[in-house]
Amino acid sequence: MADSDSGNAHPRLAEGDHIPAASLEQLLQTSLALQGASGNTQSAAPMKPEDAKWLSEALNGIFFDPAKEMVKLVKEMSELLAKSPVSEDVLEQIENLGQKLEDFIVDLDLANDFAKVGGLDVIKSCLDRDEAQLRVIGCQLSAEMAQNNEIAAGVLVSDATIFDRIVSLLKSESEHPTVRIKALYAISCIVREYPGGQDSFLDKDGPKVLACALASSERRLQIKTSFLLQSIVNWSQHWHEALMGQNVLSKLAQLYAEGSRREDDAFHEMTLKAIAAFVAVCPDKSLELLKDVTEFNFKQALRKNQQLMSQKSDNDLFMEESRVLQDLMKRL
C-alpha cells in the first residue's frame, strides 16, 4: 500500500524495528515488484539504492535475534555505567537502554538469559549509583526480570548483594520517594509468587521495613504498601505474627482514620482492604485490637468515612471501599 504522505511504494522501517517471518511471502513479492519483475527475472532492472536499503532492513527484521540484541544492549549500558559521574545526555541514553531491556526481559526465557549475559552486573551498578534515576532503573529491571518468574526471582534473592540492596533502599527514610516506591515494586515482584523470597524477606526484617514504609509521609508509598500487605498477611502464620508484632494493623487503622480523603487516589480503599485482610486471617485478635485502639475510635472513623462517601456525587468511585467498610462495621 502506498504511503499517502510520502508517496513511497513501501514503508520505511524505523531504527530497531523488525517484522515477523510470516511476512516473508509479502516481502518477496515486494522485492520482485521493486525490480520490475514480470516473470522473467533475467530482464529485471537494477534495484534503486533506497529500495535496496529497505529490502536489507526488512531482511534484518525477519532474522532478528532478540537474545543477541539483548546482549548488545547490556554491553552498551555497561559501558555507559562505567562513566562517573554521568552527564544528562548519558543518563538519558541509559534510561532509553533500560526501557528497551525491560521490553525484552518480560519474556521469561530472555529474563533468565539476562542474568547470564551481564544483566545482574548492570542491576548492581544501577542500584549502587549516586544518581536516583539509576537506582530507579536498577529496581525496575529487577522487578521486570522477576515478574511471574520464579527462576529469575530465585537468582535475585540468592545473589549476595542485589536483594539486600533493594530492601535497604525501601528501608531508608532519607531515600528519594520514587526510589523507595520502585524498590517496593521490585520486592513485590520478587517475593509475591516465590516462597523462598518470602522467607528471605522475613529474615531481612521485612515486617519492620513495611511498617517503616507505612510511616512514610509519601502517600503513594503508603498506598502501594497497603496493597502489598493484602497479599503478605496470607503468606504464613510467621508473617502474620511478625506484622502484628510491628503494629502494622494499628498503623493501617490510624492511616485510614486520619488520612485526608481524596478522589484522585485509592488511599482509603487500599488501607481498608489491608485491614480487612488482617481480620480475615485472624478475626478475633484483629477485631479486638481495632476495638481497643486508644488514640482514636476506629468504628467512629468508619462511620465518618461512610458519611463522607454518601455525600459524594459519584458513589461508584467508592463502591469497593463501601462494601468492605459495611462488612467491618457489622463485625465491630
Protein backbone atom coordinates (compact mmCIF):
# COMPACT_ATOMS: atom_id res chain seq x y z
CA MET A 1 0.00 0.00 0.00
CA ALA A 2 1.33 3.40 -0.94
CA ASP A 3 2.23 5.93 1.74
CA SER A 4 -0.19 8.81 1.17
CA ASP A 5 2.12 11.32 2.89
CA SER A 6 5.41 10.47 1.27
CA GLY A 7 4.35 8.87 -1.97
CA ASN A 8 6.62 5.87 -1.27
CA ALA A 9 5.53 2.50 -2.56
CA HIS A 10 6.65 0.82 0.65
CA PRO A 11 7.04 1.96 4.28
CA ARG A 12 10.42 2.73 5.76
CA LEU A 13 11.44 0.76 8.84
CA ALA A 14 12.28 2.77 11.91
CA GLU A 15 15.60 2.00 13.56
CA GLY A 16 15.32 -1.12 15.69
CA ASP A 17 12.02 -2.23 14.08
CA HIS A 18 11.62 -5.80 12.91
CA ILE A 19 8.92 -7.62 11.02
CA PRO A 20 7.63 -11.14 11.58
CA ALA A 21 8.80 -14.05 9.49
CA ALA A 22 5.18 -14.55 8.42
CA SER A 23 5.66 -11.55 6.13
CA LEU A 24 8.33 -13.32 4.08
CA GLU A 25 5.98 -14.04 1.18
CA GLN A 26 4.84 -10.43 1.07
CA LEU A 27 8.46 -9.28 1.25
CA LEU A 28 9.41 -11.48 -1.69
CA GLN A 29 6.52 -10.13 -3.75
CA THR A 30 7.51 -6.57 -2.89
CA SER A 31 11.15 -7.11 -3.77
CA LEU A 32 10.22 -8.65 -7.11
CA ALA A 33 7.91 -5.75 -7.82
CA LEU A 34 10.67 -3.30 -6.98
CA GLN A 35 12.85 -4.98 -9.61
CA GLY A 36 10.10 -4.66 -12.18
CA ALA A 37 9.79 -8.44 -12.44
CA SER A 38 7.18 -9.79 -14.85
CA GLY A 39 8.01 -13.49 -14.77
CA ASN A 40 11.36 -13.03 -16.46
CA THR A 41 13.92 -12.43 -13.72
CA GLN A 42 16.75 -12.06 -16.27
CA SER A 43 15.30 -8.79 -17.52
CA ALA A 44 14.86 -7.31 -14.07
CA ALA A 45 16.03 -3.72 -13.75
CA PRO A 46 18.75 -2.86 -11.20
CA MET A 47 17.29 -2.04 -7.80
CA LYS A 48 17.38 1.57 -6.71
CA PRO A 49 19.66 2.29 -3.72
CA GLU A 50 16.76 3.36 -1.50
CA ASP A 51 14.85 0.19 -2.38
CA ALA A 52 17.91 -1.95 -1.68
CA LYS A 53 18.24 -0.29 1.71
CA TRP A 54 14.60 -1.00 2.51
CA LEU A 55 14.95 -4.64 1.50
CA SER A 56 18.08 -5.02 3.62
CA GLU A 57 16.33 -3.55 6.65
CA ALA A 58 13.34 -5.81 6.11
CA LEU A 59 15.51 -8.92 5.87
CA ASN A 60 17.34 -7.92 9.05
CA GLY A 61 13.96 -7.63 10.71
CA ILE A 62 12.89 -11.09 9.64
CA PHE A 63 16.01 -12.69 11.04
CA PHE A 64 16.01 -10.53 14.19
CA ASP A 65 17.50 -12.36 17.20
CA PRO A 66 16.21 -10.86 20.47
CA ALA A 67 18.83 -12.66 22.58
CA LYS A 68 21.69 -11.14 20.54
CA GLU A 69 20.06 -7.73 20.66
CA MET A 70 19.71 -8.01 24.45
CA VAL A 71 23.41 -8.87 24.79
CA LYS A 72 24.22 -5.81 22.69
CA LEU A 73 22.07 -3.58 24.90
CA VAL A 74 23.64 -4.96 28.07
CA LYS A 75 27.11 -4.23 26.70
CA GLU A 76 26.17 -0.69 25.69
CA MET A 77 24.59 0.00 29.07
CA SER A 78 27.59 -1.42 30.95
CA GLU A 79 29.94 0.86 29.04
CA LEU A 80 27.83 3.92 29.86
CA LEU A 81 27.54 2.94 33.52
CA ALA A 82 31.33 2.79 33.74
CA LYS A 83 31.33 6.59 33.48
CA SER A 84 31.10 8.55 36.72
CA PRO A 85 29.56 10.98 37.10
CA VAL A 86 27.26 10.76 34.10
CA SER A 87 26.09 13.73 32.08
CA GLU A 88 22.42 14.41 31.40
CA ASP A 89 22.86 13.11 27.85
CA VAL A 90 24.43 9.86 29.06
CA LEU A 91 21.76 9.48 31.72
CA GLU A 92 19.09 9.79 29.05
CA GLN A 93 20.85 7.15 26.95
CA ILE A 94 20.96 4.77 29.93
CA GLU A 95 17.26 5.32 30.62
CA ASN A 96 16.43 4.53 26.98
CA LEU A 97 18.54 1.37 27.08
CA GLY A 98 16.89 0.35 30.34
CA GLN A 99 13.45 0.70 28.79
CA LYS A 100 14.49 -1.44 25.83
CA LEU A 101 15.86 -4.11 28.17
CA GLU A 102 12.60 -4.11 30.11
CA ASP A 103 10.76 -4.89 26.89
CA PHE A 104 12.98 -7.94 26.40
CA ILE A 105 13.01 -9.37 29.91
CA VAL A 106 9.24 -9.52 30.28
CA ASP A 107 9.79 -12.71 28.26
CA LEU A 108 10.58 -15.45 30.78
CA ASP A 109 13.33 -17.08 28.72
CA LEU A 110 15.01 -13.77 27.97
CA ALA A 111 14.75 -12.79 31.64
CA ASN A 112 16.62 -15.95 32.58
CA ASP A 113 19.22 -15.27 29.88
CA PHE A 114 19.55 -11.69 31.06
CA ALA A 115 21.10 -12.91 34.31
CA LYS A 116 23.70 -14.93 32.36
CA VAL A 117 24.89 -12.20 29.97
CA GLY A 118 25.82 -9.47 32.43
CA GLY A 119 22.36 -8.32 33.43
CA LEU A 120 22.98 -8.78 37.14
CA ASP A 121 26.08 -6.60 36.94
CA VAL A 122 24.03 -3.90 35.24
CA ILE A 123 21.44 -4.07 38.01
CA LYS A 124 24.11 -3.90 40.72
CA SER A 125 25.79 -0.92 39.05
CA CYS A 126 22.49 0.95 38.87
CA LEU A 127 21.48 0.18 42.47
CA ASP A 128 24.80 1.43 43.83
CA ARG A 129 24.96 4.70 41.91
CA ASP A 130 24.54 8.15 43.45
CA GLU A 131 22.04 9.19 40.79
CA ALA A 132 18.48 8.44 41.96
CA GLN A 133 17.37 7.85 38.35
CA LEU A 134 19.85 4.99 38.04
CA ARG A 135 18.70 3.39 41.29
CA VAL A 136 15.17 3.54 39.91
CA ILE A 137 16.34 1.74 36.76
CA GLY A 138 18.03 -0.96 38.86
CA CYS A 139 14.83 -1.57 40.80
CA GLN A 140 12.71 -1.53 37.65
CA LEU A 141 14.93 -4.06 35.85
CA SER A 142 14.86 -6.31 38.92
CA ALA A 143 11.07 -6.11 39.02
CA GLU A 144 10.56 -6.90 35.34
CA MET A 145 13.08 -9.73 35.49
CA ALA A 146 11.33 -11.40 38.44
CA GLN A 147 7.71 -10.71 37.47
CA ASN A 148 5.88 -14.08 37.34
CA ASN A 149 9.26 -15.80 37.01
CA GLU A 150 10.26 -17.95 39.97
CA ILE A 151 13.62 -18.88 38.43
CA ALA A 152 14.64 -15.26 37.95
CA ALA A 153 13.30 -14.33 41.38
CA GLY A 154 15.46 -17.06 42.87
CA VAL A 155 18.52 -15.71 41.09
CA LEU A 156 17.95 -12.23 42.52
CA VAL A 157 17.32 -13.49 46.05
CA SER A 158 20.34 -15.79 46.02
CA ASP A 159 22.66 -13.03 44.79
CA ALA A 160 24.94 -11.79 47.56
CA THR A 161 24.01 -8.12 47.20
CA ILE A 162 21.04 -7.34 44.95
CA PHE A 163 18.09 -8.28 47.17
CA ASP A 164 19.78 -6.82 50.27
CA ARG A 165 20.36 -3.57 48.42
CA ILE A 166 16.75 -3.31 47.20
CA VAL A 167 15.43 -3.90 50.73
CA SER A 168 17.80 -1.27 52.11
CA LEU A 169 16.54 1.27 49.55
CA LEU A 170 12.96 0.75 50.73
CA LYS A 171 14.01 0.90 54.36
CA SER A 172 15.97 4.15 54.10
CA GLU A 173 13.82 7.09 55.23
CA SER A 174 16.24 9.52 53.57
CA GLU A 175 15.98 7.83 50.17
CA HIS A 176 14.20 9.56 47.29
CA PRO A 177 10.46 8.67 47.43
CA THR A 178 10.40 7.41 43.84
CA VAL A 179 13.34 5.09 44.56
CA ARG A 180 11.55 3.69 47.62
CA ILE A 181 8.38 3.11 45.60
CA LYS A 182 10.31 1.30 42.86
CA ALA A 183 12.17 -0.75 45.49
CA LEU A 184 8.81 -1.82 46.95
CA TYR A 185 7.63 -2.76 43.46
CA ALA A 186 10.77 -4.84 42.90
CA ILE A 187 10.35 -6.61 46.25
CA SER A 188 6.71 -7.33 45.41
CA CYS A 189 7.64 -8.86 42.05
CA ILE A 190 10.45 -10.93 43.59
CA VAL A 191 8.58 -12.36 46.57
CA ARG A 192 4.90 -12.43 45.61
CA GLU A 193 4.92 -15.84 43.91
CA TYR A 194 8.21 -17.14 45.30
CA PRO A 195 8.14 -18.71 48.79
CA GLY A 196 11.92 -18.58 49.01
CA GLY A 197 11.76 -14.83 48.51
CA GLN A 198 9.07 -14.50 51.17
CA ASP A 199 11.27 -16.36 53.67
CA SER A 200 14.30 -14.25 52.74
CA PHE A 201 12.34 -11.01 53.11
CA LEU A 202 11.12 -12.15 56.53
CA ASP A 203 14.73 -12.85 57.56
CA LYS A 204 15.68 -9.33 56.46
CA ASP A 205 13.13 -7.77 58.88
CA GLY A 206 10.58 -7.38 56.09
CA PRO A 207 7.70 -6.63 58.52
CA LYS A 208 9.70 -3.83 60.12
CA VAL A 209 10.65 -2.47 56.68
CA LEU A 210 6.99 -2.42 55.62
CA ALA A 211 5.96 -0.76 58.88
CA CYS A 212 8.57 1.90 58.14
CA ALA A 213 7.13 2.37 54.64
CA LEU A 214 3.65 2.87 56.11
CA ALA A 215 5.06 5.51 58.45
CA SER A 216 6.41 7.47 55.49
CA SER A 217 4.89 10.83 54.65
CA GLU A 218 4.82 9.76 50.99
CA ARG A 219 1.18 8.93 50.24
CA ARG A 220 1.99 6.85 47.14
CA LEU A 221 4.29 4.63 49.17
CA GLN A 222 1.61 4.16 51.82
CA ILE A 223 -0.92 3.15 49.17
CA LYS A 224 1.36 0.65 47.47
CA THR A 225 2.50 -0.82 50.80
CA SER A 226 -1.13 -1.28 51.83
CA PHE A 227 -1.82 -3.05 48.54
CA LEU A 228 1.08 -5.45 49.05
CA LEU A 229 0.05 -6.15 52.64
CA GLN A 230 -3.25 -7.54 51.39
CA SER A 231 -1.29 -10.48 49.98
CA ILE A 232 1.51 -10.69 52.53
CA VAL A 233 -0.76 -11.23 55.50
CA ASN A 234 -1.85 -14.52 53.91
CA TRP A 235 1.63 -15.88 53.25
CA SER A 236 2.17 -17.71 56.52
CA GLN A 237 1.47 -17.65 60.23
CA HIS A 238 5.03 -16.42 60.80
CA TRP A 239 4.42 -13.43 58.57
CA HIS A 240 1.10 -12.62 60.18
CA GLU A 241 2.55 -12.75 63.68
CA ALA A 242 5.57 -10.67 62.66
CA LEU A 243 3.36 -7.99 61.10
CA MET A 244 1.20 -7.87 64.22
CA GLY A 245 4.37 -7.59 66.28
CA GLN A 246 5.29 -4.47 64.31
CA ASN A 247 1.83 -2.98 64.98
CA VAL A 248 1.13 -2.88 61.26
CA LEU A 249 -2.61 -3.33 61.76
CA SER A 250 -2.72 -0.39 64.19
CA LYS A 251 -0.75 1.75 61.73
CA LEU A 252 -3.18 0.89 58.94
CA ALA A 253 -6.15 1.77 61.12
CA GLN A 254 -4.56 5.09 62.05
CA LEU A 255 -3.85 5.91 58.41
CA TYR A 256 -7.44 5.18 57.47
CA ALA A 257 -8.83 7.21 60.35
CA GLU A 258 -6.58 10.24 59.99
CA GLY A 259 -5.75 10.37 56.30
CA SER A 260 -7.28 13.13 54.20
CA ARG A 261 -9.83 11.84 51.71
CA ARG A 262 -9.09 12.48 48.06
CA GLU A 263 -10.90 11.28 44.96
CA ASP A 264 -7.75 11.07 42.84
CA ASP A 265 -6.19 8.08 44.61
CA ALA A 266 -7.09 4.81 46.34
CA PHE A 267 -5.57 5.63 49.73
CA HIS A 268 -8.62 4.81 51.87
CA GLU A 269 -9.67 1.83 49.78
CA MET A 270 -6.22 0.22 49.92
CA THR A 271 -5.70 0.78 53.66
CA LEU A 272 -9.16 -0.53 54.49
CA LYS A 273 -8.69 -3.62 52.31
CA ALA A 274 -5.42 -4.34 54.08
CA ILE A 275 -7.20 -4.05 57.43
CA ALA A 276 -9.89 -6.43 56.20
CA ALA A 277 -7.20 -8.90 55.13
CA PHE A 278 -5.86 -9.00 58.69
CA VAL A 279 -9.38 -9.54 60.02
CA ALA A 280 -9.97 -12.37 57.54
CA VAL A 281 -6.81 -14.21 58.60
CA CYS A 282 -7.18 -13.75 62.37
CA PRO A 283 -10.66 -12.34 63.14
CA ASP A 284 -10.73 -12.41 66.95
CA LYS A 285 -7.31 -10.91 67.59
CA SER A 286 -7.61 -8.32 64.82
CA LEU A 287 -11.10 -7.13 65.81
CA GLU A 288 -10.08 -6.93 69.45
CA LEU A 289 -7.11 -4.76 68.54
CA LEU A 290 -9.25 -2.45 66.40
CA LYS A 291 -11.74 -2.02 69.24
CA ASP A 292 -9.05 -1.29 71.81
CA VAL A 293 -7.09 1.35 69.90
CA THR A 294 -6.79 4.24 72.36
CA GLU A 295 -5.54 7.01 70.04
CA PHE A 296 -8.83 7.11 68.10
CA ASN A 297 -12.17 5.34 67.75
CA PHE A 298 -11.85 3.17 64.66
CA LYS A 299 -15.57 2.41 64.40
CA GLN A 300 -16.30 6.11 64.60
CA ALA A 301 -13.76 6.69 61.83
CA LEU A 302 -15.61 4.15 59.71
CA ARG A 303 -18.90 5.99 60.27
CA LYS A 304 -17.29 9.30 59.39
CA ASN A 305 -15.91 7.97 56.11
CA GLN A 306 -19.19 6.26 55.32
CA GLN A 307 -20.94 9.62 55.67
CA LEU A 308 -18.33 11.38 53.56
CA MET A 309 -18.72 8.82 50.78
CA SER A 310 -22.52 9.14 50.81
CA GLN A 311 -22.18 12.88 50.21
CA LYS A 312 -20.14 12.43 47.03
CA SER A 313 -21.92 12.80 43.71
CA ASP A 314 -20.15 9.82 42.16
CA ASN A 315 -20.67 6.99 44.64
CA ASP A 316 -19.33 4.43 42.15
CA LEU A 317 -15.81 5.61 42.97
CA PHE A 318 -16.21 4.26 46.49
CA MET A 319 -18.22 1.13 45.77
CA GLU A 320 -15.49 -1.34 46.78
CA GLU A 321 -14.43 0.61 49.85
CA SER A 322 -18.06 0.95 50.91
CA ARG A 323 -18.57 -2.81 50.65
CA VAL A 324 -15.53 -3.55 52.83
CA LEU A 325 -16.50 -0.81 55.28
CA GLN A 326 -20.01 -2.17 55.77
CA ASP A 327 -18.68 -5.65 56.44
CA LEU A 328 -16.26 -4.36 59.09
CA MET A 329 -18.97 -2.24 60.70
CA LYS A 330 -21.07 -5.35 61.24
CA ARG A 331 -18.19 -7.14 62.95
CA LEU A 332 -17.01 -4.38 65.25
